[in-house]
Amino acid sequence: MTDNLSEDDRLILDAIGKWLNQKVKPVAMRLEHDDEYPHDLVEDMKELGLFGAIIDEEYGGLGLSASTYSRVVTLIAEEWMSLSGIFNSHLMMATIVQKFGTQRQKEYWLPKFATGEIRGGLALTEPNAGTDLQAITTRAKRVGDKYVVEGAKTWISNAIQGNCVALLVKTDPSAEPRYQGMSMLITQTKTAPDTDDHLPGVRNGKKLEKLGYKGIDSGELIYNDYECSADLSLVGGEEGKGFYMATGGLEIGRINVAARSVGIAKRALRESVAYAQSRKTMGKPISEHQAIQLKLGEMAAKTRAAELLVEDAARLFDLGQRVDMEAGMAKYFASEAALYCATEAMRIHGGYGYSKEYPIERLFRDAPLMCIGEGTNEMQRIIIAKQLVKRNPV
Ligand SMILES: Cc1cc2nc3c(=O)[nH]c(=O)nc-3n(C[C@H](O)[C@H](O)[C@H](O)COP(=O)(O)OP(=O)(O)OC[C@H]3O[C@@H](n4cnc5c(N)ncnc54)[C@H](O)[C@@H]3O)c2cc1C
């Protein structure tokens, strides 16, 4: 869909479409199966401006609207979802600076984030704190004009190949309520991405092996006496705001996971529609068997509904509205649609769905992550319900 797009947005989507066809399609399957980091594709992504996709133009980004950004994400996820994680997690870090940072922080970090000279992600999760973020124990102590950080994060996308993260910490561990003692620091971990040149006081733990989402690294970060400048690192220059930055402030993160989910669902549907017409049983294409038609019909309806929910959330976001509920609905529905469509695509493809020669098994492994990332789907429904009650008081 390219309706309501400016000429510039259209050109960007066209360029990405060509790149996906020419450069990504031929290598995605091999890189994914080998769990190999796509260094060459990341260089292309820098040139395409993807690391600055939603960073304002005054800081060197493309300044895309959420509507266009979500289409870019869907397009890329349709070819290889892992690639979208490499720039989306990075852009969550950038969004925190752009939305909540001081002027000096924006001027210092955003141009480097936009080019991909500094790349990274968002480090919230710890071994004993995922959904319950207020239970984190990573501690940052103010010492003069610096913070000294101790603690460990896990499951962090881009923790190994990247060189910077937005780090959720406790600056006042005894605060009550707990969220008031939480702050966000931008911490550079290495001199440059794609190196092992760690800054003093921070190192990577193990690279985590996972079911899907291959190619992109998910890793641990361990801070021990790590020092960073308070002026550049403490986002917004004020302690106690980190929890809000990590949760309420990142509706765009949910729109992005929803958009990735639409990509997975669309690919599962596309592959299934084609396969169902070419595979014959009992003398006719399986697309003529009602059992398969029921699956295709359900997949098509869910995919389109998911796409429309994403468009709706992105449109309202672009109008400057608070969209916790809409982004939550899009994320919840689209990720469940992706999981449904990937599973049905597997059945439609029969034994070939289980084969590594077809992309279906990859969609089947990638889809469940969409139900976990950016707030699990259990939490999304709770967020939707709370917003619903708040917006409709009796
Ligand atoms: C591939 C991958 C990449 C990731 N990337 C990142 C990243 O870049 N940065 C980052 O910070 N984290 C990342 N994560 C971590 C992810 O955000 C967490 O896994 C997620 O938030 C869930 O936390 P948890 O795994 O600790 O599960 P838990 O919080 O232990 O939840 C377990 C189950 O209990 C349910 N549950 C928990 N609390 C409640 C409640 N109050 N009410 C109802 N149900 C509840 C959950 O929905 C879930 O079903 C990543 C994870 C994966 C798998």
Coordinates of C-alpha atoms and ligand atoms in Angstrom, one line a residue:
M1 CA 0.0 0.0 0.0
T2 CA 1.4 3.4 -0.9
D3 CA -1.6 5.6 -0.4
N4 CA -1.2 9.0 1.4
L5 CA 2.5 8.9 1.0
S6 CA 4.7 11.9 0.0
E7 CA 6.9 11.6 -3.0
D8 CA 9.9 11.2 -0.7
D9 CA 8.3 8.4 1.3
R10 CA 7.4 6.6 -1.9
L11 CA 11.1 6.9 -3.1
I12 CA 12.3 5.5 0.3
L13 CA 9.9 2.5 0.1
D14 CA 10.9 1.9 -3.5
A15 CA 14.6 1.9 -2.7
I16 CA 14.1 -0.5 0.2
G17 CA 12.0 -2.8 -1.9
K18 CA 14.7 -2.9 -4.6
W19 CA 17.4 -3.6 -1.9
L20 CA 15.3 -6.4 -0.4
N21 CA 14.9 -8.0 -3.8
Q22 CA 18.5 -7.6 -5.0
K23 CA 20.5 -7.9 -1.8
V24 CA 18.5 -9.5 1.0
K25 CA 16.4 -12.1 -0.7
P26 CA 19.4 -14.1 -2.1
V27 CA 21.2 -14.4 1.3
A28 CA 18.5 -14.2 4.0
M29 CA 17.9 -17.9 4.2
R30 CA 21.6 -18.9 4.5
L31 CA 22.4 -16.1 7.0
E32 CA 19.5 -17.1 9.1
H33 CA 20.2 -20.8 9.2
D34 CA 23.9 -20.1 10.0
D35 CA 22.9 -17.5 12.7
E36 CA 25.4 -15.2 11.0
Y37 CA 25.4 -11.4 11.7
P38 CA 24.6 -9.7 8.3
H39 CA 27.5 -7.2 8.3
D40 CA 27.2 -6.3 4.6
L41 CA 23.5 -5.8 4.9
V42 CA 24.0 -3.5 7.9
E43 CA 26.4 -1.4 5.8
D44 CA 23.6 -1.1 3.2
M45 CA 21.1 -0.2 5.9
K46 CA 23.4 2.6 7.0
E47 CA 23.4 3.9 3.4
L48 CA 19.6 3.6 3.2
G49 CA 19.4 5.8 6.3
L50 CA 17.5 3.2 8.3
F51 CA 19.5 3.8 11.5
G52 CA 18.1 7.4 11.4
A53 CA 14.6 6.5 10.0
I54 CA 12.7 8.3 12.8
I55 CA 15.4 10.6 13.9
D56 CA 14.5 14.3 13.1
E57 CA 16.1 15.6 9.9
E58 CA 17.9 18.4 11.9
Y59 CA 19.9 15.7 13.5
G60 CA 20.7 13.9 10.3
G61 CA 17.8 11.4 10.3
L62 CA 15.1 10.7 7.7
G63 CA 12.4 12.1 10.0
L64 CA 9.9 9.5 8.8
S65 CA 6.4 9.6 10.3
A66 CA 5.2 6.6 12.3
S67 CA 2.9 5.7 9.3
T68 CA 5.8 5.5 6.9
Y69 CA 8.2 3.9 9.4
S70 CA 5.7 1.1 10.1
R71 CA 5.4 0.4 6.4
V72 CA 9.2 0.2 6.1
V73 CA 9.3 -2.2 9.0
T74 CA 6.6 -4.4 7.6
L75 CA 8.3 -4.5 4.2
I76 CA 11.6 -5.6 5.7
A77 CA 10.0 -8.1 8.1
E78 CA 8.2 -9.7 5.1
E79 CA 11.7 -10.6 3.7
W80 CA 13.6 -11.2 7.0
M81 CA 12.3 -10.1 10.3
S82 CA 15.7 -10.2 12.1
L83 CA 16.9 -7.2 10.0
S84 CA 14.2 -5.0 11.3
G85 CA 15.4 -5.8 14.9
I86 CA 18.8 -4.4 14.1
F87 CA 17.6 -0.9 13.4
N88 CA 14.4 -0.9 15.4
S89 CA 16.0 -1.6 18.8
H90 CA 18.6 1.0 17.9
L91 CA 15.8 3.5 17.2
M92 CA 14.2 2.8 20.5
M93 CA 17.4 4.1 22.1
A94 CA 17.4 7.1 19.8
T95 CA 13.7 7.8 20.5
I96 CA 14.4 8.0 24.2
V97 CA 17.1 10.7 23.6
Q98 CA 15.0 12.5 21.0
K99 CA 11.9 12.5 23.2
F100 CA 13.3 13.0 26.6
G101 CA 17.0 14.1 26.2
T102 CA 18.4 17.5 27.0
Q103 CA 19.4 19.7 24.0
R104 CA 23.1 18.9 24.6
Q105 CA 22.3 15.1 24.6
K106 CA 20.3 15.4 21.4
E107 CA 23.1 17.3 19.7
Y108 CA 25.7 14.8 20.9
W109 CA 24.0 11.5 20.4
L110 CA 21.4 11.8 17.6
P111 CA 23.7 12.6 14.7
K112 CA 25.9 9.6 15.6
F113 CA 22.9 7.4 16.0
A114 CA 21.4 8.6 12.7
T115 CA 24.4 7.5 10.6
G116 CA 24.9 4.3 12.5
E117 CA 28.4 5.4 13.7
I118 CA 27.1 4.5 17.1
R119 CA 24.6 1.6 17.1
G120 CA 22.8 -0.2 19.9
G121 CA 19.5 -0.8 21.6
L122 CA 17.5 -0.7 24.8
A123 CA 18.7 -2.5 27.9
L124 CA 15.8 -3.1 30.4
T125 CA 15.6 -6.8 31.1
E126 CA 17.7 -8.5 33.8
P127 CA 18.0 -12.2 34.8
N128 CA 15.3 -11.6 37.5
A129 CA 13.3 -8.8 36.0
G130 CA 11.5 -8.8 32.7
T131 CA 7.8 -7.8 32.9
D132 CA 8.3 -6.5 36.4
L133 CA 10.8 -3.8 35.4
Q134 CA 10.6 -2.2 38.8
A135 CA 12.4 -5.2 40.2
I136 CA 15.7 -4.4 38.4
T137 CA 18.8 -4.2 40.5
T138 CA 21.3 -2.5 38.2
R139 CA 22.5 0.4 40.2
A140 CA 23.9 3.8 39.1
K141 CA 25.5 5.9 41.9
R142 CA 26.2 9.6 41.4
V143 CA 29.9 10.4 42.2
G144 CA 30.7 14.1 41.4
D145 CA 29.9 14.7 37.7
K146 CA 29.8 11.0 36.9
Y147 CA 27.6 7.9 37.4
V148 CA 29.2 4.6 38.4
V149 CA 27.2 1.6 37.3
E150 CA 27.1 -2.0 38.7
G151 CA 24.8 -4.7 37.4
A152 CA 23.8 -7.1 34.6
K153 CA 21.3 -7.0 31.8
T154 CA 20.2 -10.0 29.6
W155 CA 18.4 -10.6 26.4
I156 CA 19.6 -7.3 25.0
S157 CA 19.3 -7.1 21.2
N158 CA 22.4 -5.6 19.6
A159 CA 24.4 -5.9 22.8
I160 CA 27.3 -7.7 21.1
Q161 CA 27.6 -6.1 17.7
G162 CA 26.4 -2.7 18.9
N163 CA 28.3 -0.3 21.1
C164 CA 25.8 1.7 23.1
V165 CA 22.6 1.1 25.0
A166 CA 19.9 3.1 26.7
L167 CA 20.2 1.5 30.2
L168 CA 17.5 1.3 32.8
V169 CA 19.0 1.7 36.2
K170 CA 18.1 2.3 39.9
T171 CA 19.4 5.6 41.1
D172 CA 17.5 5.3 44.4
P173 CA 17.0 1.7 45.2
S174 CA 15.0 2.5 48.4
A175 CA 12.5 4.7 46.7
E176 CA 8.8 4.0 47.2
P177 CA 7.0 3.6 44.9
R178 CA 9.9 1.7 43.3
Y179 CA 9.6 3.4 39.9
Q180 CA 10.4 6.8 41.3
G181 CA 14.0 5.5 42.0
M182 CA 14.6 4.6 38.3
S183 CA 16.5 6.5 35.7
M184 CA 17.7 6.0 32.1
L185 CA 21.4 6.4 31.1
I186 CA 22.9 6.3 27.6
T187 CA 26.0 4.1 28.1
Q188 CA 28.5 3.6 25.4
T189 CA 29.9 0.1 25.8
K190 CA 32.6 -0.1 23.1
T191 CA 34.7 2.4 21.1
A192 CA 32.9 1.3 17.9
P193 CA 30.2 -1.2 16.7
D194 CA 31.4 -4.6 15.4
T195 CA 34.5 -4.6 17.6
D196 CA 35.5 -6.2 20.9
D197 CA 37.0 -2.9 22.1
H198 CA 35.0 -2.5 25.3
L199 CA 35.2 0.6 27.4
P200 CA 36.5 0.1 31.0
G201 CA 33.9 -1.4 33.4
V202 CA 31.6 -3.1 30.8
R203 CA 31.8 -6.4 29.0
N204 CA 29.5 -8.8 27.2
G205 CA 28.5 -12.0 28.8
K206 CA 27.3 -14.9 26.6
K207 CA 25.6 -14.6 23.3
L208 CA 22.2 -16.2 23.8
E209 CA 21.1 -19.1 21.6
K210 CA 17.4 -18.9 20.6
L211 CA 14.6 -20.5 18.7
G212 CA 14.4 -17.9 16.0
Y213 CA 15.3 -14.2 15.4
K214 CA 18.7 -15.5 14.1
G215 CA 21.4 -13.3 12.7
I216 CA 20.8 -10.5 15.1
D217 CA 22.7 -10.9 18.4
S218 CA 20.9 -11.1 21.8
G219 CA 23.3 -10.9 24.6
E220 CA 24.3 -10.0 28.1
L221 CA 25.9 -6.8 29.3
I222 CA 27.8 -6.8 32.6
Y223 CA 28.7 -3.5 34.3
N224 CA 31.3 -3.4 37.0
D225 CA 32.6 0.0 38.1
Y226 CA 31.6 1.5 34.8
E227 CA 31.8 5.3 34.7
C228 CA 29.9 7.7 32.4
S229 CA 29.4 11.4 32.4
A230 CA 26.2 12.5 34.1
D231 CA 25.7 15.4 31.7
L232 CA 25.7 13.2 28.6
S233 CA 24.3 10.1 30.0
L234 CA 21.4 10.8 32.4
V235 CA 18.6 11.2 29.9
G236 CA 16.7 14.5 30.5
G237 CA 19.2 15.5 33.2
E238 CA 16.8 14.4 35.9
E239 CA 16.7 11.2 38.1
G240 CA 13.5 9.3 38.7
K241 CA 12.1 9.4 35.1
G242 CA 13.5 6.2 33.7
F243 CA 10.5 3.9 34.3
Y244 CA 8.2 6.3 32.3
M245 CA 10.8 6.5 29.5
A246 CA 11.0 2.7 29.3
T247 CA 7.3 2.1 29.3
G248 CA 4.8 4.8 28.8
G249 CA 7.0 6.8 26.4
L250 CA 7.6 4.1 23.9
E251 CA 4.3 3.5 22.1
I252 CA 6.3 3.6 18.9
G253 CA 8.1 0.4 20.1
R254 CA 4.8 -1.4 20.1
I255 CA 3.8 0.0 16.7
N256 CA 7.1 -1.4 15.4
V257 CA 6.6 -4.9 16.8
A258 CA 3.1 -4.8 15.4
A259 CA 4.4 -3.8 12.0
R260 CA 7.0 -6.6 12.1
S261 CA 4.2 -9.0 12.9
V262 CA 2.2 -7.8 9.9
G263 CA 5.3 -8.6 7.8
I264 CA 5.4 -12.1 9.1
A265 CA 1.7 -12.6 8.6
K266 CA 1.8 -11.2 5.0
R267 CA 4.7 -13.5 4.1
A268 CA 2.9 -16.5 5.5
L269 CA -0.2 -15.7 3.6
R270 CA 1.6 -14.9 0.3
E271 CA 3.6 -18.2 0.4
S272 CA 0.5 -20.1 1.3
V273 CA -1.7 -18.6 -1.5
A274 CA 1.0 -19.5 -4.0
Y275 CA 1.7 -23.0 -2.7
A276 CA -2.0 -23.9 -2.4
Q277 CA -2.4 -23.2 -6.1
S278 CA 0.6 -25.3 -7.2
R279 CA 0.3 -28.3 -4.9
K280 CA -2.2 -30.9 -6.2
T281 CA -3.9 -33.7 -4.3
M282 CA -6.8 -35.8 -5.4
G283 CA -6.4 -34.4 -8.9
K284 CA -6.8 -30.7 -8.1
P285 CA -4.9 -27.8 -6.5
I286 CA -5.2 -27.9 -2.7
S287 CA -6.6 -24.3 -2.9
E288 CA -9.8 -26.0 -4.2
H289 CA -10.2 -28.0 -1.1
Q290 CA -12.5 -26.3 1.4
A291 CA -10.3 -27.2 4.4
I292 CA -7.5 -25.1 2.8
Q293 CA -9.9 -22.4 1.7
L294 CA -11.0 -21.9 5.3
K295 CA -7.4 -21.5 6.4
L296 CA -6.6 -19.0 3.7
G297 CA -9.8 -17.0 4.4
E298 CA -9.1 -16.7 8.1
M299 CA -5.4 -15.8 7.4
A300 CA -6.3 -13.1 4.9
A301 CA -8.9 -11.5 7.3
K302 CA -6.5 -11.5 10.3
T303 CA -3.6 -10.2 8.2
R304 CA -5.6 -7.3 6.9
A305 CA -7.2 -6.5 10.2
A306 CA -3.7 -6.4 11.8
E307 CA -2.5 -4.1 9.1
L308 CA -5.4 -1.7 9.6
L309 CA -4.8 -1.7 13.4
V310 CA -1.2 -0.8 12.8
E311 CA -2.1 2.0 10.3
D312 CA -4.7 3.3 12.8
A313 CA -2.2 3.4 15.7
A314 CA 0.5 5.0 13.6
R315 CA -1.9 7.6 12.2
L316 CA -3.0 8.7 15.6
F317 CA 0.6 8.7 16.8
D318 CA 1.5 11.0 13.9
L319 CA -1.4 13.4 15.0
G320 CA 0.4 13.7 18.4
Q321 CA -2.2 11.7 20.4
R322 CA -1.5 9.3 23.3
V323 CA -1.8 5.9 21.8
D324 CA -1.0 3.4 24.6
M325 CA -4.3 1.6 23.9
E326 CA -4.2 1.7 20.1
A327 CA -0.5 0.6 20.0
G328 CA -1.3 -2.1 22.5
M329 CA -4.2 -3.4 20.4
A330 CA -2.1 -3.4 17.2
K331 CA 0.8 -5.2 19.0
Y332 CA -1.5 -7.7 20.6
F333 CA -3.6 -8.5 17.6
A334 CA -0.9 -8.4 14.9
S335 CA 1.4 -10.7 16.9
E336 CA -1.3 -13.2 17.5
A337 CA -2.2 -13.0 13.8
A338 CA 1.5 -13.6 12.8
L339 CA 1.6 -16.7 15.1
Y340 CA -1.7 -17.9 13.7
C341 CA -0.7 -17.4 10.0
A342 CA 2.7 -18.9 10.5
T343 CA 1.1 -22.0 12.1
E344 CA -1.5 -22.3 9.4
A345 CA 1.1 -21.8 6.6
M346 CA 3.0 -24.7 8.1
R347 CA -0.1 -26.9 7.9
I348 CA -0.9 -25.8 4.3
H349 CA 2.6 -26.6 3.2
G350 CA 2.4 -30.1 4.8
G351 CA 5.8 -31.7 5.1
Y352 CA 7.5 -28.9 3.1
G353 CA 6.4 -26.4 5.8
Y354 CA 8.8 -28.3 8.1
S355 CA 11.6 -28.2 5.6
K356 CA 14.5 -25.7 5.9
E357 CA 14.3 -25.2 2.1
Y358 CA 11.1 -23.1 2.5
P359 CA 10.8 -19.9 4.6
I360 CA 7.7 -21.2 6.5
E361 CA 9.7 -22.9 9.3
R362 CA 11.5 -19.5 9.9
L363 CA 8.2 -17.6 10.1
F364 CA 7.0 -20.3 12.5
R365 CA 10.1 -19.7 14.7
D366 CA 10.1 -15.9 14.5
A367 CA 6.4 -15.3 15.2
P368 CA 6.3 -16.2 18.9
L369 CA 8.8 -13.5 19.7
M370 CA 6.3 -10.9 18.6
C371 CA 4.0 -12.1 21.4
I372 CA 6.8 -11.6 24.0
G373 CA 8.7 -8.4 22.9
E374 CA 7.8 -4.9 23.9
G375 CA 5.5 -6.1 26.6
T376 CA 4.1 -9.6 26.6
N377 CA 0.6 -10.1 25.1
E378 CA -0.7 -10.9 28.6
M379 CA 0.4 -7.4 29.7
Q380 CA -0.9 -5.8 26.4
R381 CA -4.5 -6.9 27.2
I382 CA -4.1 -5.6 30.8
I383 CA -2.9 -2.2 29.4
I384 CA -5.8 -2.1 26.9
A385 CA -8.3 -2.8 29.7
K386 CA -6.8 -0.2 32.0
Q387 CA -6.9 2.5 29.3
L388 CA -10.4 1.5 28.4
V389 CA -11.6 2.1 31.9
K390 CA -9.6 5.3 32.3
R391 CA -11.0 6.8 29.1
N392 CA -14.6 5.7 30.0
P393 CA -15.2 6.7 33.7
V394 CA -18.7 6.3 35.0
Ligands
LIG1 C1 14.8 -12.6 21.4 C2 14.5 -11.7 22.5 C3 15.0 -10.4 22.3 C4 14.8 -9.5 23.4 N1 15.3 -8.2 23.3 C5 15.3 -7.4 24.4 C6 15.9 -6.1 24.3 O1 16.5 -5.7 23.3 N2 15.9 -5.4 25.5 C7 15.3 -5.8 26.6 O2 15.4 -5.1 27.6 N3 14.7 -7.0 26.7 C8 14.7 -7.8 25.6 N4 14.0 -9.0 25.7 C9 13.4 -9.4 26.9 C10 11.9 -9.4 26.8 O3 11.5 -8.0 26.8 C11 11.4 -10.1 28.1 O4 11.6 -11.5 27.8 C12 9.9 -9.9 28.3 O5 9.7 -8.6 28.8 C13 9.3 -10.8 29.3 O6 10.0 -10.9 30.5 P1 10.5 -12.3 31.1 O7 11.1 -13.1 30.0 O8 11.3 -12.0 32.3 O9 9.1 -13.0 31.5 P2 8.3 -12.8 32.9 O10 8.2 -11.4 33.2 O11 9.0 -13.7 33.9 O12 6.9 -13.4 32.5 C14 6.6 -14.8 32.4 C15 5.1 -14.9 32.1 O13 4.3 -14.3 33.1 C16 3.4 -13.4 32.5 N5 3.3 -12.3 33.5 C17 4.3 -11.6 34.2 N6 3.8 -10.7 35.0 C18 2.5 -10.7 34.8 C19 1.4 -9.9 35.3 N7 1.6 -9.0 36.2 N8 0.1 -10.2 34.9 C20 -0.1 -11.2 34.0 N9 0.9 -11.9 33.5 C21 2.1 -11.7 33.8 C22 4.1 -12.9 31.3 O14 3.2 -12.3 30.3 C23 4.7 -14.2 30.8 O15 3.7 -15.0 30.1 C24 14.1 -9.9 24.6 C25 13.7 -11.2 24.7 C26 13.8 -12.1 23.7 C27 13.3 -13.5 23.8

